[in-house]
Amino acid sequence: MGLDQSFTGRSYPPSAPYQVGREKIREFATAIGAEDAAYHDPEAARALGYPDVIAPPTFPMVLSMAASRQIVEDPALGVDYSRVVHGDQRFAYTRPVTAGDELVCVNTIESINARGGHDFLTTRSEIGTSDGEAVVTVWTMFVVRGEEG
Amino acid sequence: MELPTQRYRVTRADLIRYAGASGDFNPIHWSESFAAKVGLPGVIAHGMLTMALVGRAVTTWAGRPDAIVEYGVRFTRPVEVPDTEDGTEIEVTAVAKDTDDPGLVRLDLTATCAGVKVLAQAKAVIKRP
């Protein structure tokens, strides 16, 4: 059974605010081996014009992956998570995430397509501060593999 | 213009560290038996770890940690990470192209592991260094 394409365009209530911590950014940067000073040292980030350490480009996944489960786990949509594969990923940045940001994700189902027995579900997360400043838009495409045989 | 190749080593320890930092604890990234059960050749790296390493290459080429305006990839082949001290290696290359906006450069990215392309349609738009 394919996913119901009439869910396209549906938006979900904003996620609970996520408080970006300096140590979380440092931990993430260390995990990917990114040693740039602005990811670790607030002074270096301030020299680039930011209020505190900035996060590496893929850091927003820490929030958006958790937030997009809102869609993947929506019982009305009925995705079988055990058959989900991460197909592609895209970010468009207004500015880097910085320590001290309080971020909220608003998730929308951008598209649902069926092809070759699989469903391709693209979600869009608009991530901004709780004050309404846009920070980054994150698109995630999930492949929901069809049942074998 | 072709940019200098960047290489990043990935070991099992890196996968554990990334799982903790990112919150992605899918067992295909740490359990040999689980990976086998779902038909994988072995434990594989998080796609988002590969994307993060390629992102490091992009910011290295850009010369600034905050240069990226847009960044997208398609995950096509898994990066298998053997349980050895050396793990595996991801090699990243890029070709830089002008865009319509004189302040921006587009990078067409290629990431390979053991000679096999692991990403498709990998692109970044960066502020001109």
Coordinates of C-alpha atoms in Angstrom, one line a residue:
Chain A
M1 CA 0.0 0.0 0.0
G2 CA 1.4 3.4 -1.0
L3 CA 1.2 6.4 1.2
D4 CA -1.8 8.7 0.9
Q5 CA -0.6 11.5 -1.4
S6 CA -3.4 13.8 -0.1
F7 CA -1.1 14.4 3.0
T8 CA 1.1 16.6 0.7
G9 CA 1.2 20.2 2.1
R10 CA 0.1 19.2 5.6
S11 CA 1.9 21.2 8.4
Y12 CA 2.3 20.1 12.0
P13 CA 2.3 22.1 15.2
P14 CA 5.6 23.7 16.1
S15 CA 8.0 21.4 18.0
A16 CA 8.9 22.1 21.7
P17 CA 11.6 24.8 21.8
Y18 CA 15.2 23.3 21.7
Q19 CA 17.8 25.2 23.7
V20 CA 21.2 25.0 21.8
G21 CA 24.0 24.5 24.3
R22 CA 27.6 25.5 23.8
E23 CA 28.8 22.1 25.0
K24 CA 26.4 20.3 22.7
I25 CA 27.9 22.1 19.7
R26 CA 31.4 21.3 20.9
E27 CA 30.4 17.6 21.4
F28 CA 28.9 17.5 17.9
A29 CA 31.9 19.2 16.3
T30 CA 34.3 16.9 18.1
A31 CA 32.3 13.8 16.9
I32 CA 32.8 14.8 13.3
G33 CA 36.4 15.9 13.8
A34 CA 35.7 19.6 13.0
E35 CA 38.4 21.6 14.8
D36 CA 37.5 25.1 13.4
A37 CA 37.9 27.5 16.4
A38 CA 34.5 29.1 15.9
Y39 CA 32.8 25.7 16.7
H40 CA 34.7 25.5 20.0
D41 CA 35.8 28.9 21.2
P42 CA 33.3 31.8 21.8
E43 CA 36.0 34.4 21.2
A44 CA 36.7 33.0 17.8
A45 CA 33.0 33.0 16.9
R46 CA 32.7 36.6 18.1
A47 CA 35.5 37.5 15.8
L48 CA 33.3 36.3 13.0
G49 CA 30.4 38.4 14.3
Y50 CA 28.4 35.7 16.2
P51 CA 27.3 35.9 19.9
D52 CA 28.7 32.5 20.8
V53 CA 30.1 29.3 19.2
I54 CA 28.5 28.4 15.9
A55 CA 27.4 24.9 14.9
P56 CA 28.8 22.9 11.9
P57 CA 26.5 22.9 8.9
T58 CA 24.8 19.5 9.5
F59 CA 24.1 20.2 13.2
P60 CA 20.4 21.1 12.6
M61 CA 19.7 17.4 12.1
V62 CA 20.0 17.0 15.9
L63 CA 16.7 18.9 16.1
S64 CA 15.1 18.3 12.7
M65 CA 15.4 14.5 12.8
A66 CA 13.7 14.3 16.1
A67 CA 11.1 16.8 15.0
S68 CA 10.3 15.1 11.7
R69 CA 9.4 11.9 13.6
Q70 CA 6.2 13.9 14.1
I71 CA 5.5 13.1 10.5
V72 CA 7.0 9.7 10.2
E73 CA 5.2 8.6 13.3
D74 CA 1.8 10.2 12.5
P75 CA -0.5 7.2 12.8
A76 CA -2.8 8.8 10.2
L77 CA 0.0 8.7 7.6
G78 CA 1.0 5.2 8.6
V79 CA 4.7 5.0 7.7
D80 CA 6.3 1.7 8.6
Y81 CA 9.5 3.1 10.2
S82 CA 11.3 -0.3 9.9
R83 CA 11.3 0.1 6.1
V84 CA 12.5 3.7 6.1
V85 CA 15.8 4.6 4.5
H86 CA 17.3 8.1 4.5
G87 CA 17.3 9.1 0.8
D88 CA 18.6 12.6 0.7
Q89 CA 19.2 15.6 2.7
R90 CA 19.4 19.4 2.0
F91 CA 19.9 22.5 4.1
A92 CA 19.4 26.2 3.2
Y93 CA 20.9 28.6 5.8
T94 CA 20.0 32.1 6.7
R95 CA 22.7 32.0 9.3
P96 CA 24.5 29.3 11.3
V97 CA 22.9 27.9 14.5
T98 CA 24.7 29.4 17.5
A99 CA 24.9 28.5 21.2
G100 CA 22.1 30.3 23.1
D101 CA 19.6 29.9 20.3
E102 CA 16.2 28.7 21.3
L103 CA 14.9 26.9 18.2
V104 CA 11.5 25.7 17.0
C105 CA 10.8 23.4 14.0
V106 CA 7.7 23.7 11.9
N107 CA 7.4 20.6 9.8
T108 CA 5.5 20.2 6.6
I109 CA 5.0 17.3 4.2
E110 CA 6.6 18.7 1.0
S111 CA 5.9 15.8 -1.3
I112 CA 4.9 12.2 -1.5
N113 CA 5.7 10.2 -4.6
A114 CA 5.4 6.5 -5.4
R115 CA 7.9 5.0 -7.8
G116 CA 9.0 1.5 -8.5
G117 CA 7.1 0.1 -5.6
H118 CA 8.6 2.5 -3.0
D119 CA 7.3 5.7 -1.5
F120 CA 9.4 8.9 -1.4
L121 CA 8.4 11.2 1.4
T122 CA 10.0 14.6 1.6
T123 CA 9.6 16.6 4.8
R124 CA 10.6 20.3 5.2
S125 CA 11.5 21.7 8.6
E126 CA 11.5 25.5 9.0
I127 CA 13.9 26.1 11.9
G128 CA 13.8 29.5 13.5
T129 CA 14.2 31.0 16.9
S130 CA 11.2 31.1 19.3
D131 CA 11.2 34.9 18.6
G132 CA 10.4 34.1 14.9
E133 CA 13.8 34.7 13.3
A134 CA 14.4 32.3 10.4
V135 CA 17.7 30.3 10.8
V136 CA 17.7 27.3 8.5
T137 CA 15.4 25.2 6.3
V138 CA 16.0 21.4 6.3
W139 CA 14.6 19.0 3.7
T140 CA 14.8 15.3 4.4
M141 CA 13.7 12.6 1.9
F142 CA 12.7 9.3 3.3
V143 CA 12.4 6.2 1.1
V144 CA 9.8 3.9 2.4
R145 CA 10.6 0.6 0.8
G146 CA 7.8 -1.5 -0.6
E147 CA 7.1 -4.9 0.9
E148 CA 9.1 -7.7 -0.7
G149 CA 7.4 -10.2 -3.0
Chain B
M1 CA 38.4 24.8 -10.9
E2 CA 39.2 21.5 -9.1
L3 CA 39.9 21.8 -5.4
P4 CA 42.5 19.8 -3.4
T5 CA 41.3 16.4 -2.3
Q6 CA 40.3 16.0 1.3
R7 CA 40.4 12.6 3.1
Y8 CA 38.7 11.6 6.3
R9 CA 39.2 8.3 8.2
V10 CA 36.1 6.7 9.8
T11 CA 36.4 4.0 12.5
R12 CA 33.8 2.2 14.6
A13 CA 34.7 4.6 17.5
D14 CA 33.7 7.5 15.3
L15 CA 30.3 5.9 14.7
I16 CA 29.7 5.5 18.4
R17 CA 30.8 9.1 19.0
Y18 CA 28.5 10.4 16.2
A19 CA 25.6 8.3 17.5
G20 CA 25.9 9.9 20.9
A21 CA 26.4 13.4 19.6
S22 CA 23.6 13.3 17.0
G23 CA 21.1 11.1 18.9
D24 CA 20.9 8.6 16.0
F25 CA 21.2 5.2 17.7
N26 CA 20.0 3.0 14.8
P27 CA 21.8 -0.3 15.4
I28 CA 22.9 -0.6 11.8
H29 CA 25.6 1.8 12.9
W30 CA 27.0 -0.3 15.7
S31 CA 25.7 -3.9 15.7
E32 CA 27.2 -6.4 13.3
S33 CA 24.4 -8.9 13.9
F34 CA 21.6 -6.3 13.4
A35 CA 23.2 -5.1 10.2
A36 CA 23.4 -8.6 8.9
K37 CA 19.8 -9.2 9.8
V38 CA 18.6 -6.3 7.6
G39 CA 20.8 -7.5 4.7
L40 CA 23.7 -5.1 5.0
P41 CA 27.3 -6.2 4.3
G42 CA 28.3 -5.0 7.8
V43 CA 28.1 -2.0 10.1
I44 CA 27.7 1.2 8.1
A45 CA 28.4 4.8 8.8
H46 CA 25.5 7.2 9.4
G47 CA 24.7 9.0 6.1
M48 CA 24.7 12.2 8.1
L49 CA 28.3 11.5 9.4
T50 CA 29.4 11.2 5.7
M51 CA 27.5 14.4 5.0
A52 CA 29.2 16.1 8.0
L53 CA 32.7 15.0 6.8
V54 CA 32.0 16.3 3.3
G55 CA 30.7 19.5 5.0
R56 CA 34.2 19.8 6.6
A57 CA 35.8 19.6 3.2
V58 CA 33.4 22.4 2.0
T59 CA 34.2 24.7 4.9
T60 CA 38.0 23.9 4.5
W61 CA 37.8 24.9 0.9
A62 CA 35.7 28.0 1.7
G63 CA 38.2 29.0 4.3
R64 CA 35.4 29.9 6.8
P65 CA 33.3 27.7 9.1
D66 CA 30.2 29.8 8.3
A67 CA 30.5 30.0 4.5
I68 CA 27.8 27.5 3.5
V69 CA 24.5 29.0 2.1
E70 CA 23.1 25.7 0.8
Y71 CA 24.2 22.1 1.0
G72 CA 22.5 19.0 -0.2
V73 CA 23.3 15.3 -0.9
R74 CA 21.7 12.1 -2.0
F75 CA 22.7 8.9 -0.2
T76 CA 23.4 6.2 -2.8
R77 CA 25.8 3.6 -1.3
P78 CA 26.5 2.7 2.3
V79 CA 29.9 3.3 3.8
E80 CA 30.9 0.0 5.3
V81 CA 33.2 0.5 8.4
P82 CA 35.2 -2.6 9.3
D83 CA 36.0 -3.3 12.9
T84 CA 39.7 -2.5 12.5
E85 CA 42.0 0.2 13.9
D86 CA 42.1 1.9 10.5
G87 CA 38.4 1.6 9.7
T88 CA 37.8 3.1 6.2
E89 CA 38.5 6.3 4.4
I90 CA 36.2 8.8 2.6
E91 CA 37.7 10.9 -0.1
V92 CA 36.1 14.2 -1.1
T93 CA 36.8 16.2 -4.3
A94 CA 35.0 19.1 -5.7
V95 CA 34.7 21.3 -8.8
A96 CA 34.0 24.9 -8.2
K97 CA 31.7 26.8 -10.6
D98 CA 30.5 30.4 -10.9
T99 CA 26.8 31.1 -10.2
D100 CA 24.5 33.9 -11.4
D101 CA 25.3 35.7 -8.1
P102 CA 28.9 37.1 -8.1
G103 CA 29.1 36.6 -4.4
L104 CA 28.4 32.9 -4.5
V105 CA 30.3 29.8 -5.8
R106 CA 28.8 26.4 -6.4
L107 CA 30.7 23.3 -5.5
D108 CA 29.9 20.0 -7.2
L109 CA 31.0 17.4 -4.7
T110 CA 32.2 13.8 -5.1
A111 CA 32.6 11.5 -2.1
T112 CA 34.0 8.0 -2.6
C113 CA 34.9 5.2 -0.2
A114 CA 37.1 2.4 -1.5
G115 CA 36.7 3.8 -5.0
V116 CA 32.9 3.7 -5.0
K117 CA 30.8 6.9 -5.1
V118 CA 28.7 7.0 -1.9
L119 CA 26.7 10.3 -2.6
A120 CA 25.0 11.6 -5.7
Q121 CA 23.9 15.1 -6.6
A122 CA 26.1 16.5 -3.8
K123 CA 26.3 20.2 -4.1
A124 CA 27.1 23.2 -1.9
V125 CA 26.7 26.9 -2.5
I126 CA 29.2 28.9 -0.5
K127 CA 30.1 32.6 -0.1
R128 CA 33.0 33.5 -2.3
P129 CA 36.2 33.3 -0.1

